[in-house]
CSV table of C-alpha atoms and ligand atoms in Angstrom, one decimal:
chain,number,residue,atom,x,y,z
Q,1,UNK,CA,117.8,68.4,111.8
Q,2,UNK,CA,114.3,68.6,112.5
Q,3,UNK,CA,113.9,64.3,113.1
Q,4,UNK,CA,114.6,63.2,117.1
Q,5,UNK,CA,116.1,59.8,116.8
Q,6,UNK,CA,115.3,57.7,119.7
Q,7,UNK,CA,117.4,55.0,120.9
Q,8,UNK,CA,116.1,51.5,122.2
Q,9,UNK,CA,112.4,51.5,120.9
Q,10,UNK,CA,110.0,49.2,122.0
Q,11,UNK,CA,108.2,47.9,118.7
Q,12,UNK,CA,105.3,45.9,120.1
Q,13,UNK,CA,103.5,48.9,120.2
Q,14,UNK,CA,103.8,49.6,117.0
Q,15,UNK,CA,102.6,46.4,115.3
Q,16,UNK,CA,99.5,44.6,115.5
Q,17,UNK,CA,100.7,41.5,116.5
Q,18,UNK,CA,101.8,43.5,119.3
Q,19,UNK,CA,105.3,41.2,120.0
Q,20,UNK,CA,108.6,41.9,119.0
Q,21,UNK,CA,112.0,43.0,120.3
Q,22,UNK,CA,113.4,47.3,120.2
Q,23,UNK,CA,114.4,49.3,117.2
Q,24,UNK,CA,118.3,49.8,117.2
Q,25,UNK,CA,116.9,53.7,116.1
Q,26,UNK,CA,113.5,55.3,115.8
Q,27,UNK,CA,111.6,58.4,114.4
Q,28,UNK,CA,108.8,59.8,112.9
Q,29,UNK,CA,108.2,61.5,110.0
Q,30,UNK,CA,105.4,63.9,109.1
Q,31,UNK,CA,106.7,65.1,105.5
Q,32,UNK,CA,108.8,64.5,102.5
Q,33,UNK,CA,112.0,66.6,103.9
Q,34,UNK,CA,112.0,64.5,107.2
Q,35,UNK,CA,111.9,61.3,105.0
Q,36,UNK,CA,114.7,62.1,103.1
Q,37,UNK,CA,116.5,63.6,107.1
Q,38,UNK,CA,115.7,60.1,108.4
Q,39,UNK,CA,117.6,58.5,105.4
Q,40,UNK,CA,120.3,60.3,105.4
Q,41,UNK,CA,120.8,59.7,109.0
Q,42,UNK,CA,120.8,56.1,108.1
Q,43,UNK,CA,123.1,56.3,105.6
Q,44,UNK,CA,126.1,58.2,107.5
Q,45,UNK,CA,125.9,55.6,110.3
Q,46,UNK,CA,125.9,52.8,107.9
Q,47,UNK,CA,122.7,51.4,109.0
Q,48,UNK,CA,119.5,49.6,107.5
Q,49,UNK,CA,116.2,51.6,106.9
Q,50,UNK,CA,112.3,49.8,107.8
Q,51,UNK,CA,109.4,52.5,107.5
Q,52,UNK,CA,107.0,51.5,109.3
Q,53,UNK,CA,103.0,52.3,108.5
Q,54,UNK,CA,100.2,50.8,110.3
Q,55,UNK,CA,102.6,47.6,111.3
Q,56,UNK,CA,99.8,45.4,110.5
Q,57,UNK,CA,101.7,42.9,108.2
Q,58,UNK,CA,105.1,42.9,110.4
Q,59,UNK,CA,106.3,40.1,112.7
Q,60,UNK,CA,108.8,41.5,114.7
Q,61,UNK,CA,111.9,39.1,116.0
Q,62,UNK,CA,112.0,38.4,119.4
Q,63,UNK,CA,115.7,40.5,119.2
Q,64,UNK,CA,114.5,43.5,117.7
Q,65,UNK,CA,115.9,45.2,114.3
Q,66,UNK,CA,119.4,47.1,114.7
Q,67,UNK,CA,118.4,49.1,112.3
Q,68,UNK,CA,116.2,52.8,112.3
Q,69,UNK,CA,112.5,52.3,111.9
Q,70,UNK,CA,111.0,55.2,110.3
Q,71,UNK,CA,107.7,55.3,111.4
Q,72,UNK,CA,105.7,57.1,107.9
Q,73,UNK,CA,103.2,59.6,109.8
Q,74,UNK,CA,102.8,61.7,106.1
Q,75,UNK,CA,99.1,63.1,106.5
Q,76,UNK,CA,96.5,64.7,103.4
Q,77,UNK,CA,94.1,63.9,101.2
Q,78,UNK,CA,94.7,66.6,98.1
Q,79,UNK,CA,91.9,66.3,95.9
Q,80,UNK,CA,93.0,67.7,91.8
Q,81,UNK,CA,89.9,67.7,89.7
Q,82,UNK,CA,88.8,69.2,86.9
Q,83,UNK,CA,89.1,65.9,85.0
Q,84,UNK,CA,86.0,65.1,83.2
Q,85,UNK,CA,85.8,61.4,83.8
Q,86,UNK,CA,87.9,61.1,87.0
Q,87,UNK,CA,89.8,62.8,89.6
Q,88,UNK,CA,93.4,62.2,90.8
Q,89,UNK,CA,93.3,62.3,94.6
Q,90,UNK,CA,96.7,62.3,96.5
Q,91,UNK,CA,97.2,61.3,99.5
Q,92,UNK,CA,99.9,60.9,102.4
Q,93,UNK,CA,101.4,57.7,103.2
Q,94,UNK,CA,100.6,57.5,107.1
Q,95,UNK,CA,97.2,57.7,106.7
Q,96,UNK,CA,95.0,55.0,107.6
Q,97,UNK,CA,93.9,53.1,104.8
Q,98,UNK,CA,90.4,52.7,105.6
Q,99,UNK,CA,89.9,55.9,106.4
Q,100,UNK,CA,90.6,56.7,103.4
Q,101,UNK,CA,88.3,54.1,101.8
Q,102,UNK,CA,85.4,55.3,104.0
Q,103,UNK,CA,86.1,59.3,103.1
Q,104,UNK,CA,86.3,58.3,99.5
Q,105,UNK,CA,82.8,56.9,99.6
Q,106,UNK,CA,82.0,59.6,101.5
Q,107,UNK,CA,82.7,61.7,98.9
Q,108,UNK,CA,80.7,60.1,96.4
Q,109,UNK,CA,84.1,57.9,94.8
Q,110,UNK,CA,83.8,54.6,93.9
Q,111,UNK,CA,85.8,51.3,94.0
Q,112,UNK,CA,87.9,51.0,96.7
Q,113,UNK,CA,84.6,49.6,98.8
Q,114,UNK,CA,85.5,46.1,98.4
Q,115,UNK,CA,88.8,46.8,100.1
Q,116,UNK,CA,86.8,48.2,103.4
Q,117,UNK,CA,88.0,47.8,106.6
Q,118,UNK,CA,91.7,46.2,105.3
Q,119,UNK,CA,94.1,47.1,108.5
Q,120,UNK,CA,97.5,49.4,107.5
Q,121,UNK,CA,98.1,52.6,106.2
Q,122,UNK,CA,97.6,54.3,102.8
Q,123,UNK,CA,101.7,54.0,102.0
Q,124,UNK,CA,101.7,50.4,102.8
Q,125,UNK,CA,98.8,49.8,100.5
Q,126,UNK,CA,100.5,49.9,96.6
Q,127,UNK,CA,103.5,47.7,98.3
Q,128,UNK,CA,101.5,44.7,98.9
Q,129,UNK,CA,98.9,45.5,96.1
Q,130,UNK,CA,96.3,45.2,98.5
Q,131,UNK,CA,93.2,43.1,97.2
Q,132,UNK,CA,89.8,41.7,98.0
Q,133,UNK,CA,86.8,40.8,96.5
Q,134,UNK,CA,87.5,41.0,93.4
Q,135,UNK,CA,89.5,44.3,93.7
Q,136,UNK,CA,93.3,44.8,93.7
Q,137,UNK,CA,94.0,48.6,94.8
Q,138,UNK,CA,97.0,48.9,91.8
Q,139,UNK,CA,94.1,49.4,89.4
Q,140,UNK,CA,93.3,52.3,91.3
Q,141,UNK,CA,96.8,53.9,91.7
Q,142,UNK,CA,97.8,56.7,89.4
Q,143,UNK,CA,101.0,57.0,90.6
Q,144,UNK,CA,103.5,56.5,93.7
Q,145,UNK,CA,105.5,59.3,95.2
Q,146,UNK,CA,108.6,58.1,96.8
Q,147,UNK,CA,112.3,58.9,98.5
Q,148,UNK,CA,114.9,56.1,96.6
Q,149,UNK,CA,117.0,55.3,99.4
Q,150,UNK,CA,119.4,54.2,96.4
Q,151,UNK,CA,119.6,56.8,94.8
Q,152,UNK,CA,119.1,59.7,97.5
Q,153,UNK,CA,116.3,61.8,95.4
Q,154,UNK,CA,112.6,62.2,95.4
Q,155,UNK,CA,110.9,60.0,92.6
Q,156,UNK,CA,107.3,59.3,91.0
Q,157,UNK,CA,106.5,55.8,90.2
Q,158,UNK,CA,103.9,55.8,87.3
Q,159,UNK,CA,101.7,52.8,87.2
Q,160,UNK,CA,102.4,50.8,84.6
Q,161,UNK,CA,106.3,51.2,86.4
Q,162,UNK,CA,104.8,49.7,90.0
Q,163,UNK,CA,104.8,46.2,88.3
Q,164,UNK,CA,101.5,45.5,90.5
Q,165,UNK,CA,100.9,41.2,90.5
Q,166,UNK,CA,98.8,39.5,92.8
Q,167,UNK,CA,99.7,40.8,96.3
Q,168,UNK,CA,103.0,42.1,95.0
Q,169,UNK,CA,104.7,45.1,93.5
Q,170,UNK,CA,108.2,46.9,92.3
Q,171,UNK,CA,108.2,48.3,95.7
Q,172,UNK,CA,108.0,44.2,97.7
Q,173,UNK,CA,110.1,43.3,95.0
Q,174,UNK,CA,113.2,45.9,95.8
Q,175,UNK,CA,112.1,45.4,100.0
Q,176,UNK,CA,113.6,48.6,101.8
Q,177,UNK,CA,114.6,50.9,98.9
Q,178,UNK,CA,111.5,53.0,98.4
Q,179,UNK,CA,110.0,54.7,101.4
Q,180,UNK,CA,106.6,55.6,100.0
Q,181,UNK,CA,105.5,59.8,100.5
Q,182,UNK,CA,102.4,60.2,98.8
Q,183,UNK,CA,99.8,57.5,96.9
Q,184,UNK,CA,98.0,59.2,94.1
Q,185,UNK,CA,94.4,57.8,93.0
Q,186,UNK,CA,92.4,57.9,90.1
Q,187,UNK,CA,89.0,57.8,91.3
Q,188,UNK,CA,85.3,57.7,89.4
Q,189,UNK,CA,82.0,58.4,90.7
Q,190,UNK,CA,79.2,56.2,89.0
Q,191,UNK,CA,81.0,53.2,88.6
Q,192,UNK,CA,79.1,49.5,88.9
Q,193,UNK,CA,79.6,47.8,92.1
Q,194,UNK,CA,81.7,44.4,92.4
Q,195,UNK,CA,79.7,41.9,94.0
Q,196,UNK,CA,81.1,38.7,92.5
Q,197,UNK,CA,82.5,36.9,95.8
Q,198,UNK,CA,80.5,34.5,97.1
Q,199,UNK,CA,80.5,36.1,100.1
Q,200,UNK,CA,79.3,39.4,98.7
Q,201,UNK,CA,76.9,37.3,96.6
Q,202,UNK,CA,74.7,35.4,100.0
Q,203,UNK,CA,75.2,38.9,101.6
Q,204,UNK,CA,73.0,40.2,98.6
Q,205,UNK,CA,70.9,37.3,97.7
Q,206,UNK,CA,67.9,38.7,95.3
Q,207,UNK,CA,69.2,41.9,95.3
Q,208,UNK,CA,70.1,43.9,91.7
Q,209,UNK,CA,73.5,45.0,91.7
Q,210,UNK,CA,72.4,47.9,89.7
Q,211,UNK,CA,70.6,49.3,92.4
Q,212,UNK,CA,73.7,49.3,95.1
Q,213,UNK,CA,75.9,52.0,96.7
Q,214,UNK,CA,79.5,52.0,97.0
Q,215,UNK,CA,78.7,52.8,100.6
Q,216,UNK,CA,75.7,49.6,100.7
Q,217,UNK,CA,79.2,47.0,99.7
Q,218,UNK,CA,81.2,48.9,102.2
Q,219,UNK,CA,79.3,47.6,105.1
Q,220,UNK,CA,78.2,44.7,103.8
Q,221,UNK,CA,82.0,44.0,103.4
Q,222,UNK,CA,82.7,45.1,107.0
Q,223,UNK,CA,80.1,43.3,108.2
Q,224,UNK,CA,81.6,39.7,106.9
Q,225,UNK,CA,84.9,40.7,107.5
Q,226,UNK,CA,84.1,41.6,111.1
Q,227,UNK,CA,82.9,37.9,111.2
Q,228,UNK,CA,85.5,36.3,109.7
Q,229,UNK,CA,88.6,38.4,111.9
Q,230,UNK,CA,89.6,38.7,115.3
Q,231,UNK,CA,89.0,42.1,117.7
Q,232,UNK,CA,92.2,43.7,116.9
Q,233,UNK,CA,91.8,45.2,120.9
Q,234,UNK,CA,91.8,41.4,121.9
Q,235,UNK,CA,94.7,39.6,119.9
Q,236,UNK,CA,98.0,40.0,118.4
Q,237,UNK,CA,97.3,39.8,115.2
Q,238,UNK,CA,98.4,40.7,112.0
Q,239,UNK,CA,95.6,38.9,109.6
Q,240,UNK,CA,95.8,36.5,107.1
Q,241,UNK,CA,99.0,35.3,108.2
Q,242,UNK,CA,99.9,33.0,104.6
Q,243,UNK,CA,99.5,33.3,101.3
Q,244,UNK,CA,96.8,31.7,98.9
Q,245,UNK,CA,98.7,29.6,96.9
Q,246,UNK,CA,98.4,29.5,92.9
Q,247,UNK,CA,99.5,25.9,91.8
Q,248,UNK,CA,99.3,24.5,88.4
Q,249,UNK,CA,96.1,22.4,87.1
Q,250,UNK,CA,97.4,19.3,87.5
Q,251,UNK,CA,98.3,19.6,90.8
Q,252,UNK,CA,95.1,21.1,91.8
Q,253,UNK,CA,93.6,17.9,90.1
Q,254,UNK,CA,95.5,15.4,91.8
Q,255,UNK,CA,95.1,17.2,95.3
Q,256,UNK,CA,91.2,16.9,94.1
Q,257,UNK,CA,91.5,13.0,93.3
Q,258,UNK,CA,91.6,12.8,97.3
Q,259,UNK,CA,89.8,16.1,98.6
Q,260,UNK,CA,86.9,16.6,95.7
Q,261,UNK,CA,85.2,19.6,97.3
Q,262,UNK,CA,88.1,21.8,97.3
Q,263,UNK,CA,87.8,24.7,95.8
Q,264,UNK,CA,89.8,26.3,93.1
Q,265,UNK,CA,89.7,29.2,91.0
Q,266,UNK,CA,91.3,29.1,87.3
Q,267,UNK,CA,93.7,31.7,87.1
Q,268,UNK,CA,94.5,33.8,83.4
Q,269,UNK,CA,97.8,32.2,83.1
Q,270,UNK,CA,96.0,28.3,83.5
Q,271,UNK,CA,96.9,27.9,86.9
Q,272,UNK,CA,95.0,27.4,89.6
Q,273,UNK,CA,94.5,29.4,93.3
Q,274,UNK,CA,93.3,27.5,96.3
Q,275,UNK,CA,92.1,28.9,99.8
Q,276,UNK,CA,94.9,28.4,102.3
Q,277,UNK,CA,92.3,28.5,105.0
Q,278,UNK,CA,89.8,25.9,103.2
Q,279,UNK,CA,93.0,23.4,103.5
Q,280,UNK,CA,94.3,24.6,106.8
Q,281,UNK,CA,90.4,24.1,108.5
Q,282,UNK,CA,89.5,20.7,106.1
Q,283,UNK,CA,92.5,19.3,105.6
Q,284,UNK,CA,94.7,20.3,108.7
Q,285,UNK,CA,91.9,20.8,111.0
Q,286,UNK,CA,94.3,23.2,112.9
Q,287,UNK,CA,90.8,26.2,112.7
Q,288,UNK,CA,91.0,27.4,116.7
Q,289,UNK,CA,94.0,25.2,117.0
Q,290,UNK,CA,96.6,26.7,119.8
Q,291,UNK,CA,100.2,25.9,121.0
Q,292,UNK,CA,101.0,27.6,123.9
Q,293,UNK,CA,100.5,31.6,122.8
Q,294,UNK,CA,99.8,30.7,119.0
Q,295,UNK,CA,96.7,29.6,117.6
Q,296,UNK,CA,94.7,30.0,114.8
Q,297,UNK,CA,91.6,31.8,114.7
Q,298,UNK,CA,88.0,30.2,115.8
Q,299,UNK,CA,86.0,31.7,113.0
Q,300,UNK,CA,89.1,32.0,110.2
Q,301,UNK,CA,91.9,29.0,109.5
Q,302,UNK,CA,94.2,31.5,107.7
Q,303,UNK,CA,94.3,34.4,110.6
Q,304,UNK,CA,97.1,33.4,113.3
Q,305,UNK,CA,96.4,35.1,116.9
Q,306,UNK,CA,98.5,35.6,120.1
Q,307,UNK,CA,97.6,35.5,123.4
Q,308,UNK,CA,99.4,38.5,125.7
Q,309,UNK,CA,103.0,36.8,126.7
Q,310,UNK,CA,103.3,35.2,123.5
Q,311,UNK,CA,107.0,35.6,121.6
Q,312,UNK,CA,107.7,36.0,118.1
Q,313,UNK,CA,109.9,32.7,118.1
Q,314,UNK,CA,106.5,31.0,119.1
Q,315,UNK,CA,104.5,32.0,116.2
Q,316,UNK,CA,107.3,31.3,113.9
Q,317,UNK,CA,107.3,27.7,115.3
Q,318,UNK,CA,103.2,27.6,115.1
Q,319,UNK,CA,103.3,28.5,111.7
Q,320,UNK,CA,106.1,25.9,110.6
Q,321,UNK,CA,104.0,23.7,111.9
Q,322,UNK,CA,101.1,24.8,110.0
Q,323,UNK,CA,103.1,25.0,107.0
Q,324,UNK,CA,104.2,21.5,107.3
Q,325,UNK,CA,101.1,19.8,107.8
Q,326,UNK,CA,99.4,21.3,104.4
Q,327,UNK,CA,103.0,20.0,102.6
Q,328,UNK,CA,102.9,16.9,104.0
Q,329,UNK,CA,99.1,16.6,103.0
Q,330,UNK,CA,99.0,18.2,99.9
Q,331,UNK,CA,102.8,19.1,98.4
Q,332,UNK,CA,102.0,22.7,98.4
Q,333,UNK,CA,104.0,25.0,100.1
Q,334,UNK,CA,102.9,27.3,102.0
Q,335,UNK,CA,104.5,31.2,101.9
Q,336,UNK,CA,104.4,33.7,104.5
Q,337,UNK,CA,102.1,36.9,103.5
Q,338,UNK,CA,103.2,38.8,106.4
Q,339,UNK,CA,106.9,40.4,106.5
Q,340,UNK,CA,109.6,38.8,108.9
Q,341,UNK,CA,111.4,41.8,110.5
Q,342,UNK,CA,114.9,40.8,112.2
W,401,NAP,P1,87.6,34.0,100.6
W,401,NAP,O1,86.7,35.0,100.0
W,401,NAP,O2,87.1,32.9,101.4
W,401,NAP,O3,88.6,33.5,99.4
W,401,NAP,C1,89.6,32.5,99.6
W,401,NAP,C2,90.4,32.4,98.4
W,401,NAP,O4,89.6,32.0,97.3
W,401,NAP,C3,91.2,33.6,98.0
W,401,NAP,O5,92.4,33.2,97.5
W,401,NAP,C4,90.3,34.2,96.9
W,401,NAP,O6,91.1,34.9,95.9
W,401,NAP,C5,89.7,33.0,96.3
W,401,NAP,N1,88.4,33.3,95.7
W,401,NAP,C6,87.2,33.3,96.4
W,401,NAP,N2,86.2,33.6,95.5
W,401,NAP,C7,86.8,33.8,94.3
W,401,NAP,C8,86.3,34.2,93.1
W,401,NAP,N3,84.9,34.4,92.9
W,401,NAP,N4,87.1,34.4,92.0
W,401,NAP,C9,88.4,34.2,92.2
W,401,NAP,N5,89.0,33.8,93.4
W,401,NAP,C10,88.2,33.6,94.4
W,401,NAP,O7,88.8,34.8,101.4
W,401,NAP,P2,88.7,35.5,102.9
W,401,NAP,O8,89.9,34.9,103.6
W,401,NAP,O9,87.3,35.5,103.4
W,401,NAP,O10,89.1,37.0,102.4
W,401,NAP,C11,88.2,37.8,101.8
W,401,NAP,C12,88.9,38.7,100.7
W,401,NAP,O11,89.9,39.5,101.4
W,401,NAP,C13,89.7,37.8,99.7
W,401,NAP,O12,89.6,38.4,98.5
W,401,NAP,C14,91.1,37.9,100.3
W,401,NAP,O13,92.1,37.8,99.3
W,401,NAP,C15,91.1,39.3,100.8
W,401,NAP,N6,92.2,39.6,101.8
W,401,NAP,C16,93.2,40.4,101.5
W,401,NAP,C17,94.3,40.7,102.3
W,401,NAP,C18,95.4,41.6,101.9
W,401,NAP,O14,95.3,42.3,100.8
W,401,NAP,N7,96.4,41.7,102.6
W,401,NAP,C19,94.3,40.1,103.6
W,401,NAP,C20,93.2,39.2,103.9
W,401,NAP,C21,92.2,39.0,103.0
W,401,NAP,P3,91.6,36.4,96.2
W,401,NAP,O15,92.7,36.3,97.2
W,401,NAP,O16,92.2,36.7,94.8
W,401,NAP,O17,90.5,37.3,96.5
């Protein structure tokens, strides 16, 4: 075996939010072969699997998981060209995601500059269909290379087969049986930019679109973003920490019959999604809110922060409270974007 199991891990340090109780088991894995070692090691002692990437969308319980944490450190960016229109560019799981994204541009790619400076690794990235501004990164994926922890063999996951929805995907759906190896991109040079946000929009007031770089959205988009979230240095943190809920028209029209300037955007399917933080900082009024450890944000409604000593039990409670407050206000609720781990 070339994997060293650890007992009694601290996770804190692993996750943003920087809270959380030990891992039962721990190890890291640098390639495919060790992936499949570290499941296998699960399996024989009968014991549940959570890899690990960037831990930026985790909140660890206060008693730890008795499980082994995998934590994916897969490396490489393989570029295949020879494609006339595009090429496929594959790359490991445990890299960092905006990294990647800023390489990419580098490289003269386009597309993935709306999803700038979005915390996590490149494995973690088809799971939760990353998105923003417009841009969801399944329409970017080619393929997913994985280790089925059902079925004990390697596997690629075309995309039409990743079932990619709106911050969802085969591999949320069926949480803990695919341990992602490799991502593989299809990426264009010379594409248009996506500057259809509002924020993107006031950013470039008077400005043709036709005359901007990938690289020019990039840090425009980590400029607002910087605004918008917390220091990661400073807080616990994992980032937006709910959902933006999709309700149906006539809800959104009868929550609007007593807030009219709420926003909304029509979705295909007729519905209609709202901004959890508009409600949170409007409705709620809980923006910079704090309960002992737990608070909210200063500058973003949405984004829950901890102060150093806070517990995992506390932001749990925080957010129930959160959650309540919009249901009781407005009969939506409220989900969770960021994964319990217990
Ligand atoms: P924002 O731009 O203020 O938008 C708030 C909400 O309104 C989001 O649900 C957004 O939809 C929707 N929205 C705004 N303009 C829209 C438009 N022109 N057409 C359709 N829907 C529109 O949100 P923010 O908090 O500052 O975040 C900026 C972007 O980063 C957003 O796209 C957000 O979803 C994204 N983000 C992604 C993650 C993640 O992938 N884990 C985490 C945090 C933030 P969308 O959500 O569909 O964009």
């Amino acid at each position: 075996m070339t994997i060293v199991i650890e007992e009694n891990v601290p996770l804190a340090p692993y996750t943003t939010f920087k809270i959380g109780g030990q891992a039962r088991f721990f190890c890291i894995v640098r390639n495919a072969e060790e992936m499949a070692e570290a499941v296998v090691f699960a399996r024989v002692e009968k014991i549940r699997i959570l890899v690990l990437g960037g831990g930026s969308n985790i909140l660890v319980s206060d008693a730890g998981y008795s499980g082994l944490v995998i934590k994916n450190e897969i490396l490489g960016r393989f570029v295949e060209g020879g494609n006339v229109d595009y090429d496929l560019v594959t790359v490991g799981a445990g890299e960092n995601w905006d990294a990647f994204v800023e390489w990419s541009i580098d490289r003269g790619y386009c597309g993935l500059e709306n999803l700038s400076a979005i915390p996590g690794s490149v494995g973690a990235s088809p799971v939760q269909n990353i998105g923003a501004y417009g841009v969801e990164v399944g329409n970017y994926v080619k393929s997913v290379k994985l280790y089925d922890t059902v079925t004990m063999d390697f596997k690629t996951v075309e995309q039409a087969d990743c079932q990619f929805e709106y911050r969802d995907s085969l591999f949320k759906k069926q949480k803990g049986r695919y341990a992602i190896i490799q991502v593989v991109f299809c990426l264009r040079k010379n594409t248009p930019v996506n500057i259809e946000y509002k924020d993107l929009q006031g950013y470039f007031a008077g400005v043709d679109p036709k005359t901007l770089t990938s690289l020019a959205v990039r840090n425009a988009v980590v400029e607002i973003r910087s605004k918008k979230l917390p220091d990661w240095r400073m807080w616990g943190t994992a980032g937006s920490f709910f959902k933006n809920p999709t309700i149906s028209k006539e809800k959104f029209e009868k929550i609007r019959t007593k807030y009219s300037d709420i926003p909304g955007y029509p979705q295909p399917d007729g519905r209609v999604k709202v901004s959890a933080a508009w409600i949170l900082d409007n409705i709620c009024k809980t923006k910079g809110l704090f309960q002992g450890n737990v608070g909210t944000y200063e500058r973003q409604a949405l984004v829950l922060v901890t102060k150093p000593g806070a517990t995992a039990g506390e932001v749990v409670e925080f957010s129930k409270k959160l959650m309540n407050c919009v249901e009781k206000e407005t009969g939506i609720k409220m989900e969770s974007e960021v994964d319990w781990v217990n």
